[in-house]
Amino acid sequence: MEQRISLITLGVTCLERSRRFYEGLGWKVDSKESGIAAFNLNGAVLGLYPWEKLAHDMGVDPDSRGPPFSTISYNVRERAEVAPLLELAKSLGGDVIKDAHDVFWGGHIGYFRDLDGHIWEVAHNPHSQLGSNGEFQWN
């Protein structure tokens, strides 16, 4: 197995509502198929797919959905970008669960939940600067 991720699919309760949320964050949908929203990223894709259908695809009970046990991180170029992105998510119906704050390793982070409870970290990491295309590499 090659060391990469191709597609991250988030199960959502209302595809159109979730699509509008991510478009409100400034993202552009690249899919033309109905029933899924796909956003091309730097070498990967974030997909939104109805939870009921995703659960069926995986062979799990749709009622077994528990709390998220992971975060999706969005790194920014400057410390000052963290708080405004949290506020943007909030204005679109997201829930800021931890305001922007400094952390022990020298970064500045905050967290929000999207409309379906997926937890996003917005982070500035001064030790891992983003590339010219926004790509992140652990340094």
mmCIF file of C-alpha atoms in Angstrom:
data_model
loop_
_atom_site.group_PDB
_atom_site.id
_atom_site.type_symbol
_atom_site.label_atom_id
_atom_site.label_comp_id
_atom_site.label_asym_id
_atom_site.label_seq_id
_atom_site.Cartn_x
_atom_site.Cartn_y
_atom_site.Cartn_z
ATOM 1 C CA MET A 1 0.000 0.000 0.000
ATOM 2 C CA GLU A 2 1.387 3.415 -0.984
ATOM 3 C CA GLN A 3 1.559 6.083 1.737
ATOM 4 C CA ARG A 4 -1.276 8.383 0.617
ATOM 5 C CA ILE A 5 -4.965 9.105 1.026
ATOM 6 C CA SER A 6 -7.127 9.408 -2.070
ATOM 7 C CA LEU A 7 -10.602 10.193 -0.742
ATOM 8 C CA ILE A 8 -12.099 11.075 2.624
ATOM 9 C CA THR A 9 -15.874 10.599 2.636
ATOM 10 C CA LEU A 10 -17.984 12.202 5.335
ATOM 11 C CA GLY A 11 -21.414 10.709 5.973
ATOM 12 C CA VAL A 12 -23.950 13.553 6.145
ATOM 13 C CA THR A 13 -27.620 13.731 7.104
ATOM 14 C CA CYS A 14 -28.598 16.277 4.413
ATOM 15 C CA LEU A 15 -26.349 16.416 1.360
ATOM 16 C CA GLU A 16 -27.556 19.782 0.041
ATOM 17 C CA ARG A 17 -27.301 21.490 3.427
ATOM 18 C CA SER A 18 -23.773 20.135 3.951
ATOM 19 C CA ARG A 19 -22.729 21.065 0.400
ATOM 20 C CA ARG A 20 -23.895 24.653 1.002
ATOM 21 C CA PHE A 21 -21.929 24.741 4.298
ATOM 22 C CA TYR A 22 -18.652 23.789 2.575
ATOM 23 C CA GLU A 23 -19.342 26.102 -0.353
ATOM 24 C CA GLY A 24 -19.906 28.853 2.225
ATOM 25 C CA LEU A 25 -16.398 28.156 3.523
ATOM 26 C CA GLY A 26 -15.179 28.971 0.004
ATOM 27 C CA TRP A 27 -14.821 25.451 -1.418
ATOM 28 C CA LYS A 28 -15.952 24.525 -4.947
ATOM 29 C CA VAL A 29 -17.831 21.311 -5.748
ATOM 30 C CA ASP A 30 -16.147 19.360 -8.528
ATOM 31 C CA SER A 31 -18.609 16.462 -8.897
ATOM 32 C CA LYS A 32 -21.249 16.339 -11.567
ATOM 33 C CA GLU A 33 -23.028 13.242 -10.235
ATOM 34 C CA SER A 34 -26.155 13.619 -8.153
ATOM 35 C CA GLY A 35 -26.153 12.070 -4.704
ATOM 36 C CA ILE A 36 -22.576 13.042 -3.812
ATOM 37 C CA ALA A 37 -20.587 16.241 -3.430
ATOM 38 C CA ALA A 38 -16.861 16.006 -4.131
ATOM 39 C CA PHE A 39 -14.291 18.726 -3.502
ATOM 40 C CA ASN A 40 -10.893 18.296 -5.181
ATOM 41 C CA LEU A 41 -8.060 19.102 -2.778
ATOM 42 C CA ASN A 42 -4.268 19.020 -3.179
ATOM 43 C CA GLY A 43 -3.945 15.446 -4.399
ATOM 44 C CA ALA A 44 -6.989 14.081 -2.571
ATOM 45 C CA VAL A 45 -10.760 14.538 -2.528
ATOM 46 C CA LEU A 46 -13.218 15.305 0.266
ATOM 47 C CA GLY A 47 -16.563 13.686 -0.448
ATOM 48 C CA LEU A 48 -19.958 14.264 1.157
ATOM 49 C CA TYR A 49 -22.345 11.331 0.899
ATOM 50 C CA PRO A 50 -25.679 10.608 2.596
ATOM 51 C CA TRP A 51 -25.004 8.727 5.851
ATOM 52 C CA GLU A 52 -27.740 6.135 5.215
ATOM 53 C CA LYS A 53 -26.164 5.190 1.871
ATOM 54 C CA LEU A 54 -22.627 5.194 3.276
ATOM 55 C CA ALA A 55 -23.708 2.929 6.145
ATOM 56 C CA HIS A 56 -25.321 0.561 3.617
ATOM 57 C CA ASP A 57 -22.112 0.552 1.511
ATOM 58 C CA MET A 58 -20.065 -0.309 4.619
ATOM 59 C CA GLY A 59 -22.541 -2.898 5.844
ATOM 60 C CA VAL A 60 -23.177 -1.194 9.185
ATOM 61 C CA ASP A 61 -26.377 -0.213 10.959
ATOM 62 C CA PRO A 62 -27.057 3.487 10.224
ATOM 63 C CA ASP A 63 -28.185 3.893 13.841
ATOM 64 C CA SER A 64 -24.748 2.779 15.086
ATOM 65 C CA ARG A 65 -23.179 6.145 14.296
ATOM 66 C CA GLY A 66 -21.264 7.278 17.358
ATOM 67 C CA PRO A 67 -19.248 10.368 18.184
ATOM 68 C CA PRO A 68 -16.342 11.254 15.884
ATOM 69 C CA PHE A 69 -13.037 9.792 17.050
ATOM 70 C CA SER A 70 -10.858 11.840 14.726
ATOM 71 C CA THR A 71 -10.328 15.386 13.515
ATOM 72 C CA ILE A 72 -9.808 16.807 10.078
ATOM 73 C CA SER A 73 -7.203 19.561 10.117
ATOM 74 C CA TYR A 74 -7.073 22.640 7.950
ATOM 75 C CA ASN A 75 -3.765 24.452 8.307
ATOM 76 C CA VAL A 76 -3.444 28.159 7.541
ATOM 77 C CA ARG A 77 -0.452 30.276 6.572
ATOM 78 C CA GLU A 78 -0.780 32.884 9.327
ATOM 79 C CA ARG A 79 -1.810 32.775 12.987
ATOM 80 C CA ALA A 80 -4.310 35.580 12.376
ATOM 81 C CA GLU A 81 -6.319 33.371 9.976
ATOM 82 C CA VAL A 82 -7.468 30.897 12.649
ATOM 83 C CA ALA A 83 -10.137 32.921 14.504
ATOM 84 C CA PRO A 84 -11.825 34.346 11.362
ATOM 85 C CA LEU A 85 -12.208 30.847 9.898
ATOM 86 C CA LEU A 86 -13.815 29.628 13.109
ATOM 87 C CA GLU A 87 -16.211 32.584 12.961
ATOM 88 C CA LEU A 88 -17.016 31.839 9.305
ATOM 89 C CA ALA A 89 -17.870 28.235 10.177
ATOM 90 C CA LYS A 90 -20.080 29.510 13.020
ATOM 91 C CA SER A 91 -21.883 31.959 10.718
ATOM 92 C CA LEU A 92 -22.709 29.029 8.398
ATOM 93 C CA GLY A 93 -24.273 26.991 11.223
ATOM 94 C CA GLY A 94 -21.174 25.212 12.511
ATOM 95 C CA ASP A 95 -20.426 24.952 16.228
ATOM 96 C CA VAL A 96 -17.142 26.368 17.541
ATOM 97 C CA ILE A 97 -16.170 23.907 20.265
ATOM 98 C CA LYS A 98 -12.853 25.522 21.201
ATOM 99 C CA ASP A 99 -11.900 29.092 20.396
ATOM 100 C CA ALA A 100 -8.578 30.006 18.814
ATOM 101 C CA HIS A 101 -5.766 29.665 21.348
ATOM 102 C CA ASP A 102 -2.019 29.170 21.628
ATOM 103 C CA VAL A 103 -0.765 25.653 22.311
ATOM 104 C CA PHE A 104 2.328 24.355 24.092
ATOM 105 C CA TRP A 105 4.222 23.456 20.911
ATOM 106 C CA GLY A 106 4.071 27.027 19.574
ATOM 107 C CA GLY A 107 1.051 26.773 17.310
ATOM 108 C CA HIS A 108 -2.342 28.472 17.347
ATOM 109 C CA ILE A 109 -5.478 26.331 16.914
ATOM 110 C CA GLY A 110 -9.241 26.134 17.349
ATOM 111 C CA TYR A 111 -11.955 23.557 16.646
ATOM 112 C CA PHE A 112 -15.421 23.516 15.113
ATOM 113 C CA ARG A 113 -18.070 20.902 14.334
ATOM 114 C CA ASP A 114 -19.650 20.938 10.914
ATOM 115 C CA LEU A 115 -23.399 20.469 10.453
ATOM 116 C CA ASP A 116 -23.097 16.681 10.923
ATOM 117 C CA GLY A 117 -20.758 16.706 13.914
ATOM 118 C CA HIS A 118 -17.464 16.136 12.053
ATOM 119 C CA ILE A 119 -14.751 17.923 14.011
ATOM 120 C CA TRP A 120 -12.378 20.245 12.178
ATOM 121 C CA GLU A 121 -9.195 21.736 13.568
ATOM 122 C CA VAL A 122 -8.073 25.079 12.157
ATOM 123 C CA ALA A 123 -4.371 25.396 12.863
ATOM 124 C CA HIS A 124 -1.335 27.555 12.317
ATOM 125 C CA ASN A 125 1.851 25.547 12.764
ATOM 126 C CA PRO A 126 4.937 27.779 12.601
ATOM 127 C CA HIS A 127 7.136 24.671 12.385
ATOM 128 C CA SER A 128 5.460 23.284 9.231
ATOM 129 C CA GLN A 129 4.937 26.083 6.749
ATOM 130 C CA LEU A 130 2.524 25.433 3.893
ATOM 131 C CA GLY A 131 3.851 25.109 0.357
ATOM 132 C CA SER A 132 2.937 27.507 -2.451
ATOM 133 C CA ASN A 133 -0.156 25.430 -3.290
ATOM 134 C CA GLY A 134 -1.246 25.087 0.338
ATOM 135 C CA GLU A 135 0.207 21.613 0.740
ATOM 136 C CA PHE A 136 1.115 20.533 4.261
ATOM 137 C CA GLN A 137 4.045 18.312 5.155
ATOM 138 C CA TRP A 138 4.964 17.221 8.659
ATOM 139 C CA ASN A 139 8.398 18.686 9.369
#
